[in-house]
C-alpha positions as CSV (number, residue, x, y, z in Angstrom):
1,M,31.7,-121.3,150.9
2,S,29.1,-123.3,152.9
3,L,28.5,-127.0,152.3
4,M,25.3,-127.6,150.4
5,V,23.2,-130.6,151.8
6,S,19.9,-131.5,150.3
7,V,18.0,-134.2,148.5
8,S,20.3,-133.4,145.6
9,G,23.3,-134.7,147.7
10,V,26.1,-133.1,149.6
11,R,28.3,-130.8,147.5
12,G,31.0,-128.2,148.0
13,I,34.3,-126.9,146.8
14,V,37.1,-129.5,147.2
15,G,39.6,-128.5,149.8
16,E,37.3,-125.8,151.2
17,S,33.9,-127.1,152.3
18,L,34.2,-130.6,150.8
19,T,37.0,-132.0,152.9
20,P,38.3,-135.6,153.6
21,R,36.6,-135.4,157.0
22,V,33.2,-134.4,155.4
23,L,33.5,-137.1,152.8
24,S,34.4,-139.9,155.3
25,S,31.7,-138.7,157.7
26,F,29.0,-138.9,155.1
27,A,30.3,-142.2,153.8
28,Q,30.2,-143.6,157.4
29,A,26.7,-142.3,158.0
30,F,25.5,-143.7,154.7
31,A,27.0,-147.1,155.4
32,T,25.4,-147.1,158.9
33,W,22.0,-146.0,157.4
34,L,22.2,-148.9,154.9
35,R,23.1,-151.4,157.6
36,A,20.1,-150.3,159.6
37,K,17.9,-151.0,156.7
38,M,19.0,-154.7,156.6
39,P,16.8,-157.3,158.2
40,A,17.9,-158.1,161.7
41,D,18.7,-161.7,161.0
42,C,20.6,-160.9,157.7
43,Q,24.2,-161.9,157.9
44,A,25.1,-160.5,154.4
45,R,26.9,-157.2,154.0
46,P,25.1,-154.4,152.3
47,S,26.4,-153.5,148.8
48,V,26.9,-150.0,147.4
49,V,27.3,-149.1,143.7
50,I,29.5,-146.1,143.1
51,G,30.3,-144.2,139.9
52,R,31.8,-140.8,139.1
53,D,32.0,-138.2,136.4
54,T,35.4,-137.2,135.0
55,R,36.4,-134.4,137.3
56,P,40.1,-134.5,138.3
57,T,39.1,-135.0,142.0
58,G,36.6,-137.8,141.2
59,K,39.0,-140.8,141.4
60,V,40.6,-139.9,144.8
61,I,37.2,-139.1,146.3
62,T,35.8,-142.4,145.0
63,D,38.8,-144.2,146.5
64,L,38.4,-142.5,149.9
65,V,34.6,-143.1,150.0
66,S,34.9,-146.7,148.8
67,S,37.5,-147.5,151.4
68,T,35.4,-145.9,154.1
69,L,32.4,-147.9,153.1
70,A,34.4,-151.1,153.1
71,L,35.7,-150.3,156.6
72,C,32.1,-149.9,157.6
73,G,31.2,-153.4,156.4
74,C,29.9,-152.7,152.9
75,N,30.8,-154.3,149.6
76,V,31.5,-151.7,146.9
77,I,30.9,-152.1,143.2
78,D,32.8,-149.4,141.4
79,L,31.5,-148.6,137.9
80,G,34.4,-146.1,137.3
81,I,33.3,-143.2,135.0
82,A,29.5,-143.5,134.7
83,S,26.6,-141.2,134.2
84,T,24.2,-140.5,137.1
85,P,21.3,-142.4,135.5
86,T,23.6,-145.3,134.7
87,V,24.6,-145.6,138.4
88,E,20.9,-145.5,139.2
89,I,20.1,-148.4,136.9
90,A,23.1,-150.3,138.1
91,T,22.0,-150.0,141.8
92,V,18.8,-151.8,140.9
93,G,20.6,-154.2,138.6
94,E,23.1,-155.2,141.3
95,E,20.3,-155.4,143.9
96,A,22.5,-153.1,146.0
97,G,21.4,-151.4,149.3
98,G,22.2,-148.0,147.8
99,G,24.4,-146.1,145.4
100,I,26.7,-143.0,145.3
101,I,27.5,-140.8,142.4
102,V,30.6,-138.7,142.8
103,T,29.6,-135.6,140.7
104,A,28.7,-132.0,141.2
105,S,26.7,-132.1,138.0
106,H,26.7,-128.7,136.4
107,N,28.9,-126.9,139.0
108,P,32.3,-125.8,138.0
109,V,35.3,-128.1,138.1
110,E,36.5,-127.1,141.6
111,W,33.2,-128.5,143.0
112,N,32.4,-132.1,143.7
113,A,29.7,-133.9,145.5
114,L,28.2,-137.2,146.7
115,K,24.7,-137.9,145.3
116,L,23.2,-140.6,147.5
117,L,20.7,-143.3,146.2
118,N,18.5,-145.7,148.1
119,S,18.0,-149.4,147.1
120,K,15.5,-148.3,144.3
121,G,18.3,-146.4,142.6
122,E,16.6,-143.1,143.5
123,F,17.8,-140.0,145.4
124,L,17.1,-140.1,149.1
125,D,13.8,-138.4,149.9
126,E,13.5,-135.8,152.7
127,T,12.7,-138.5,155.3
128,E,15.6,-140.7,154.3
129,L,17.9,-137.7,154.2
130,E,16.9,-136.7,157.8
131,E,17.5,-140.2,159.0
132,L,21.0,-140.1,157.6
133,L,21.7,-136.6,159.0
134,C,20.6,-137.8,162.5
135,I,23.3,-140.5,162.3
136,L,25.8,-137.9,161.1
137,R,25.0,-135.4,163.9
138,D,25.3,-138.1,166.6
139,E,28.3,-139.8,164.9
140,R,26.7,-143.1,165.6
141,Y,28.6,-145.0,163.0
142,A,28.5,-148.8,162.6
143,L,32.1,-149.9,161.9
144,A,33.3,-153.3,160.8
145,R,35.6,-155.5,162.8
146,W,38.8,-156.6,161.1
147,N,37.3,-159.8,159.9
148,D,34.1,-158.2,158.6
149,V,35.6,-155.5,156.4
150,G,33.9,-155.3,153.0
151,H,35.6,-155.6,149.6
152,C,35.7,-153.4,146.5
153,S,35.2,-154.7,142.9
154,C,35.0,-153.1,139.5
155,C,32.2,-153.4,136.9
156,Q,32.1,-151.7,133.5
157,A,29.1,-153.4,132.0
158,Y,26.4,-150.9,132.7
159,D,26.9,-148.4,129.9
160,A,26.0,-151.2,127.5
161,V,23.1,-152.3,129.7
162,H,21.8,-148.8,129.8
163,I,21.9,-148.4,126.1
164,E,20.2,-151.8,125.6
165,K,17.3,-150.8,127.9
166,I,16.7,-147.6,125.9
167,L,16.8,-149.5,122.5
168,A,14.3,-152.0,123.9
169,L,11.6,-149.4,124.7
170,D,8.6,-150.1,122.5
171,C,8.5,-146.6,121.2
172,I,12.1,-146.7,119.8
173,D,12.4,-147.7,116.1
174,T,16.1,-147.5,115.0
175,D,15.2,-148.5,111.4
176,R,13.1,-145.4,111.1
177,I,15.8,-143.2,112.7
178,R,18.4,-144.7,110.3
179,R,16.4,-143.7,107.3
180,Q,16.7,-140.0,108.2
181,N,20.5,-140.0,107.7
182,F,20.9,-137.6,110.6
183,R,24.2,-135.7,111.1
184,V,24.5,-134.9,114.7
185,L,27.1,-133.1,116.9
186,V,27.6,-134.3,120.5
187,D,29.0,-132.0,123.2
188,A,29.7,-133.8,126.5
189,V,31.8,-131.0,128.1
190,E,34.5,-133.6,128.7
191,G,32.2,-135.2,131.2
192,A,30.8,-138.7,131.9
193,G,28.9,-138.7,128.6
194,S,32.0,-138.4,126.5
195,F,31.8,-142.0,125.3
196,V,28.4,-143.3,126.1
197,V,26.4,-140.5,124.4
198,P,28.1,-140.9,121.0
199,E,27.8,-144.6,121.3
200,L,24.1,-144.4,122.0
201,C,23.6,-142.1,119.0
202,R,25.3,-144.6,116.8
203,Q,23.2,-147.5,118.1
204,L,20.0,-145.4,117.7
205,G,20.8,-145.3,113.9
206,I,22.2,-141.8,113.6
207,S,24.3,-141.9,110.4
208,Q,27.0,-139.3,111.2
209,V,28.1,-138.5,114.8
210,S,30.6,-135.7,115.2
211,T,31.9,-134.7,118.6
212,I,33.2,-131.7,120.6
213,S,34.6,-131.9,124.1
214,C,34.2,-135.7,124.2
215,G,37.7,-136.7,125.4
216,G,36.6,-137.4,128.9
217,S,39.4,-135.3,130.4
218,G,37.2,-133.7,133.1
219,I,38.7,-130.3,132.4
220,F,35.6,-128.4,131.3
221,P,36.4,-126.1,128.4
222,R,33.5,-123.8,129.4
223,N,31.0,-123.4,132.1
224,P,29.4,-126.9,132.2
225,E,25.8,-125.7,132.6
226,P,24.2,-126.1,129.1
227,L,22.9,-122.6,128.8
228,A,23.0,-120.4,125.7
229,E,25.7,-118.1,127.0
230,N,28.0,-121.1,127.4
231,L,27.5,-122.8,124.0
232,G,29.1,-120.4,121.5
233,A,31.9,-122.9,120.5
234,T,29.3,-125.7,120.2
235,V,27.2,-123.6,117.8
236,D,30.3,-122.8,115.8
237,A,31.1,-126.6,115.6
238,L,27.6,-127.4,114.6
239,K,27.7,-125.1,111.7
240,E,31.2,-126.2,110.7
241,H,30.2,-129.8,110.6
242,Q,26.9,-128.9,108.9
243,C,24.9,-131.0,111.4
244,D,21.2,-131.3,111.6
245,F,21.3,-130.6,115.3
246,A,23.5,-130.8,118.4
247,I,23.1,-132.8,121.5
248,V,24.5,-131.3,124.7
249,V,24.7,-132.9,128.1
250,D,26.0,-131.8,131.5
251,P,29.0,-133.6,133.2
252,D,26.9,-136.3,134.8
253,V,24.4,-136.7,131.9
254,D,21.1,-136.1,133.7
255,R,20.3,-132.9,131.7
256,L,19.8,-132.7,127.9
257,A,19.8,-129.6,125.7
258,L,19.4,-129.4,121.9
259,I,20.7,-126.9,119.4
260,S,18.9,-126.5,116.1
261,E,20.7,-126.4,112.7
262,D,20.7,-122.6,112.6
263,G,22.4,-122.3,115.9
264,S,19.3,-121.5,117.9
265,L,18.7,-123.4,121.2
266,F,15.7,-125.7,121.2
267,G,15.5,-124.7,124.9
268,E,16.1,-126.9,127.9
269,E,12.5,-126.4,129.0
270,Y,11.4,-127.9,125.7
271,T,13.4,-131.1,126.0
272,L,10.8,-132.6,128.3
273,V,8.0,-130.9,126.4
274,A,9.0,-132.5,123.1
275,C,9.6,-135.9,124.7
276,A,6.3,-135.9,126.6
277,D,4.3,-134.9,123.4
278,F,5.8,-137.9,121.6
279,Y,5.5,-140.4,124.5
280,L,1.9,-139.5,125.4
281,G,1.0,-140.4,121.9
282,S,1.4,-144.1,122.8
283,H,1.4,-144.0,126.7
284,K,-1.5,-142.3,128.3
285,G,-1.4,-140.9,131.8
286,P,-0.5,-137.9,133.9
287,V,2.7,-136.0,133.5
288,V,4.8,-134.2,136.2
289,N,7.2,-131.3,136.2
290,N,8.5,-129.0,139.0
291,L,7.3,-125.6,140.0
292,S,10.0,-123.9,138.0
293,S,9.1,-125.6,134.7
294,S,7.3,-124.1,131.7
295,R,3.6,-124.0,131.3
296,A,4.2,-125.6,127.9
297,L,4.1,-129.0,129.5
298,Q,0.7,-128.4,130.9
299,D,-0.5,-127.3,127.5
300,I,0.9,-130.5,125.9
301,A,-0.7,-132.7,128.6
302,H,-4.1,-131.1,128.1
303,K,-3.7,-131.6,124.3
304,H,-3.5,-135.3,125.0
305,G,-6.3,-135.2,127.6
306,Q,-4.0,-135.7,130.5
307,E,-3.3,-133.9,133.8
308,C,-0.1,-132.1,134.6
309,Y,1.1,-131.8,138.2
310,S,4.0,-129.8,139.6
311,A,6.3,-130.8,142.5
312,K,8.9,-129.1,144.6
313,V,12.2,-128.7,142.7
314,G,14.5,-131.7,143.1
315,E,14.5,-135.1,141.4
316,A,13.4,-137.0,144.5
317,N,10.4,-134.7,144.9
318,V,9.4,-135.0,141.2
319,S,9.7,-138.8,141.4
320,A,7.6,-139.1,144.5
321,L,4.8,-137.1,142.9
322,M,5.1,-139.2,139.7
323,K,4.6,-142.3,141.8
324,S,1.6,-140.9,143.7
325,C,-0.3,-139.8,140.7
326,G,0.8,-142.6,138.3
327,A,2.6,-140.4,135.9
328,V,3.9,-142.0,132.7
329,I,6.6,-139.3,132.0
330,G,7.9,-136.3,133.9
331,G,11.0,-134.4,134.8
332,E,12.4,-131.0,135.3
333,G,12.6,-128.0,133.1
334,N,16.4,-128.0,133.1
335,G,16.5,-130.8,130.5
336,G,15.8,-133.7,132.9
337,V,13.5,-136.4,131.5
338,I,12.2,-139.2,133.7
339,V,10.5,-142.3,132.2
340,P,9.3,-144.7,134.8
341,E,9.2,-147.5,132.2
342,L,13.0,-147.4,132.5
343,H,13.6,-145.9,135.9
344,Y,12.6,-143.0,138.2
345,G,15.6,-140.8,137.5
346,R,16.4,-137.8,135.2
347,D,18.2,-139.4,132.3
348,A,19.6,-137.5,129.3
349,L,20.3,-140.8,127.5
350,V,16.6,-141.9,127.4
351,G,15.8,-138.2,126.6
352,I,18.0,-138.5,123.6
353,G,16.2,-141.7,122.5
354,L,12.8,-140.2,122.8
355,F,13.7,-136.8,121.3
356,V,15.4,-138.3,118.2
357,Q,12.5,-140.6,117.7
358,A,10.0,-137.7,118.1
359,F,11.9,-135.6,115.5
360,T,12.0,-138.6,113.2
361,L,8.3,-139.1,113.3
362,W,7.7,-135.4,112.7
363,R,10.0,-135.4,109.7
364,E,8.1,-138.3,108.2
365,L,4.8,-136.4,108.6
366,E,6.2,-133.0,107.4
367,P,8.3,-133.7,104.3
368,K,8.4,-130.0,103.5
369,H,9.8,-129.0,106.9
370,Q,12.8,-131.0,107.9
371,A,14.7,-128.6,110.2
372,L,14.8,-128.8,114.0
373,S,14.1,-125.1,114.1
374,D,10.8,-125.9,112.3
375,F,10.1,-128.7,114.8
376,R,10.5,-126.3,117.7
377,R,7.8,-124.1,116.3
378,K,5.1,-126.8,116.7
379,F,5.2,-126.4,120.5
380,P,3.6,-123.7,122.7
381,D,5.9,-120.7,122.9
382,Y,6.7,-119.1,126.2
383,I,9.7,-117.1,127.2
384,M,11.4,-118.1,130.4
385,L,14.2,-116.2,132.1
386,K,16.4,-117.8,134.8
387,E,18.2,-115.3,137.0
388,K,19.9,-115.5,140.4
389,V,20.9,-113.3,143.3
390,M,24.2,-114.3,144.9
391,L,24.1,-114.8,148.7
392,A,26.9,-114.8,151.2
393,R,25.5,-118.0,152.6
394,R,22.4,-120.1,152.2
395,P,19.5,-118.3,153.9
396,E,17.9,-120.0,156.9
397,N,14.4,-118.3,156.6
398,L,12.9,-116.3,153.8
399,N,9.3,-116.4,155.0
400,D,9.1,-112.7,155.8
401,L,10.3,-111.9,152.3
402,F,7.8,-114.3,150.7
403,H,4.8,-113.0,152.8
404,D,5.7,-109.5,151.8
405,L,5.7,-110.4,148.2
406,V,2.4,-112.2,148.5
407,S,0.8,-109.2,150.1
408,S,2.1,-106.8,147.5
409,N,0.8,-109.0,144.6
410,P,-2.8,-109.8,145.4
411,D,-3.6,-110.5,141.8
412,A,-1.4,-113.6,141.8
413,R,-2.1,-117.1,143.1
414,P,0.6,-118.0,145.6
415,D,2.2,-121.4,146.2
416,M,4.7,-121.7,149.1
417,Q,5.5,-125.4,149.0
418,D,9.0,-124.6,147.6
419,G,10.0,-121.1,148.1
420,L,7.4,-118.8,146.5
421,K,5.6,-119.2,143.2
422,L,3.2,-116.4,142.1
423,D,0.9,-117.4,139.3
424,F,-0.5,-114.5,137.4
425,E,-3.1,-114.9,134.6
426,R,-0.6,-114.9,131.7
427,S,2.8,-115.3,133.5
428,W,4.5,-116.5,136.7
429,V,7.5,-116.0,138.9
430,H,9.2,-118.6,141.1
431,I,11.7,-117.5,143.8
432,R,13.6,-120.1,145.8
433,P,17.0,-120.8,147.4
434,S,19.0,-123.3,145.3
435,N,19.6,-126.8,146.6
436,T,23.1,-126.8,145.1
437,E,24.5,-123.3,145.3
438,P,24.4,-120.3,147.8
439,I,22.1,-118.4,145.5
440,L,18.4,-117.3,145.3
441,R,16.9,-118.3,142.0
442,I,14.4,-116.1,140.2
443,Y,12.5,-117.8,137.4
444,T,9.9,-115.9,135.3
445,E,7.8,-117.0,132.3
446,A,5.6,-114.9,130.1
447,E,4.4,-114.8,126.5
448,T,7.0,-112.3,125.4
449,R,10.6,-111.5,126.4
450,D,9.7,-108.0,127.4
451,K,7.1,-109.2,129.8
452,A,9.4,-111.9,131.3
453,E,12.2,-109.4,131.7
454,S,10.0,-106.8,133.3
455,L,8.7,-109.3,135.8
456,A,12.2,-110.5,136.6
457,G,13.5,-107.0,137.0
458,R,10.7,-106.0,139.3
459,F,11.2,-108.9,141.6
460,R,15.0,-108.7,141.5
461,E,14.8,-105.1,142.8
462,D,12.4,-106.1,145.5
463,I,14.6,-109.0,146.7
464,E,17.8,-107.0,146.6
465,A,16.2,-104.2,148.6
466,W,15.0,-106.7,151.2
467,I,18.4,-108.3,151.5
468,E,20.2,-105.0,151.8
469,G,17.7,-103.5,154.2
470,G,16.9,-106.5,156.3
471,R,13.2,-106.1,155.2
472,S,11.3,-105.8,152.0
473,D,9.9,-102.6,150.5
474,C,8.1,-104.6,147.8
475,R,5.9,-102.8,145.5
């Protein structure tokens, strides 16, 4: 299995592609890159914030990476188990040169990764990543002499800091939430959200917080990606506890999914849609998603008289576009919500705050309709399918495939800034290689399931024919 290196970090299977040599090399390159960013006359050591999810390999990887950073002259601040957005906030709070999150996010337990942050607590952009990779390729590492080795310290204050920042947002009213007497189930898939998510819910004013898979063991009881096919036990627990809805996060807590009281999924795509609809009510400005996200966000933005822009997939790309257009809220259709008022990172915790407040406001205005399934029906309704084609390795070049698909679909508007997106009048398809797995993703969206499935099936056949034959016979 090949090592996956992108703006989403460096990830692989521990003991196969993610080896001690790979980990130490990237840590040395990152430390060297940080030191190069320091002013020439600065005598201080750069500092690095590091945190991890609960995977069994997280502690030993963190220890290896922290020691390597110290041997390269960095001071390390170890948060222990912490969500990805919490590490991002802590990197800024500690005025650190950068940050590292040891997590493979939604990948299975045998995977792990290093997510790399700059001094703004944001993922390295493509330029920054290339600078680091140049150091890595040349092995031009800046090592510390014996008397200039950095030190490692621990800090466990930032879960509380993160929650306090969310509660301090001017759109959050815990008294109004408390009056709803919500009964909520939390599923953290034994990940980094196991303790911070239930605590946030309690501090938001949720009356009854039940939990499933919140022991923090790091042994995922199911596929950790919060998709419908993986959430059967969560739906059963929701009904058993008679909860109003369920909150589901991935292992590093940057993605948020909701389950309605009847067991139906609210839809990852609609996490951002609901949050944006609420937030735009009091904060006017553009919104941003990625090219694989639902048209529903565009509909919501236009309802509020605002523009919606789409970036390449990847948090760094979405954040960069948000900054350039002055977006007030944005994110990705996988349940990732970014609120610049807090920080430029996907954050399931702030998503929970906005979503619960939005649902509270709607229930106050609609006393005859109190269920989350009713709330879901207030938003534009599209059907999105997310399929994938497994690859033996990550493809180097798919341009021939994409050009063939453009030629065979003249009625669609093409966009090739990130794979290929074909926009038809009432539907679209987006085909791109994953940043995190050796797969080709095929996302389709249409007004009905039949139309979305037909579109996905047609393009899957074309792609598989191209892969098998070395060329495309696209219709």
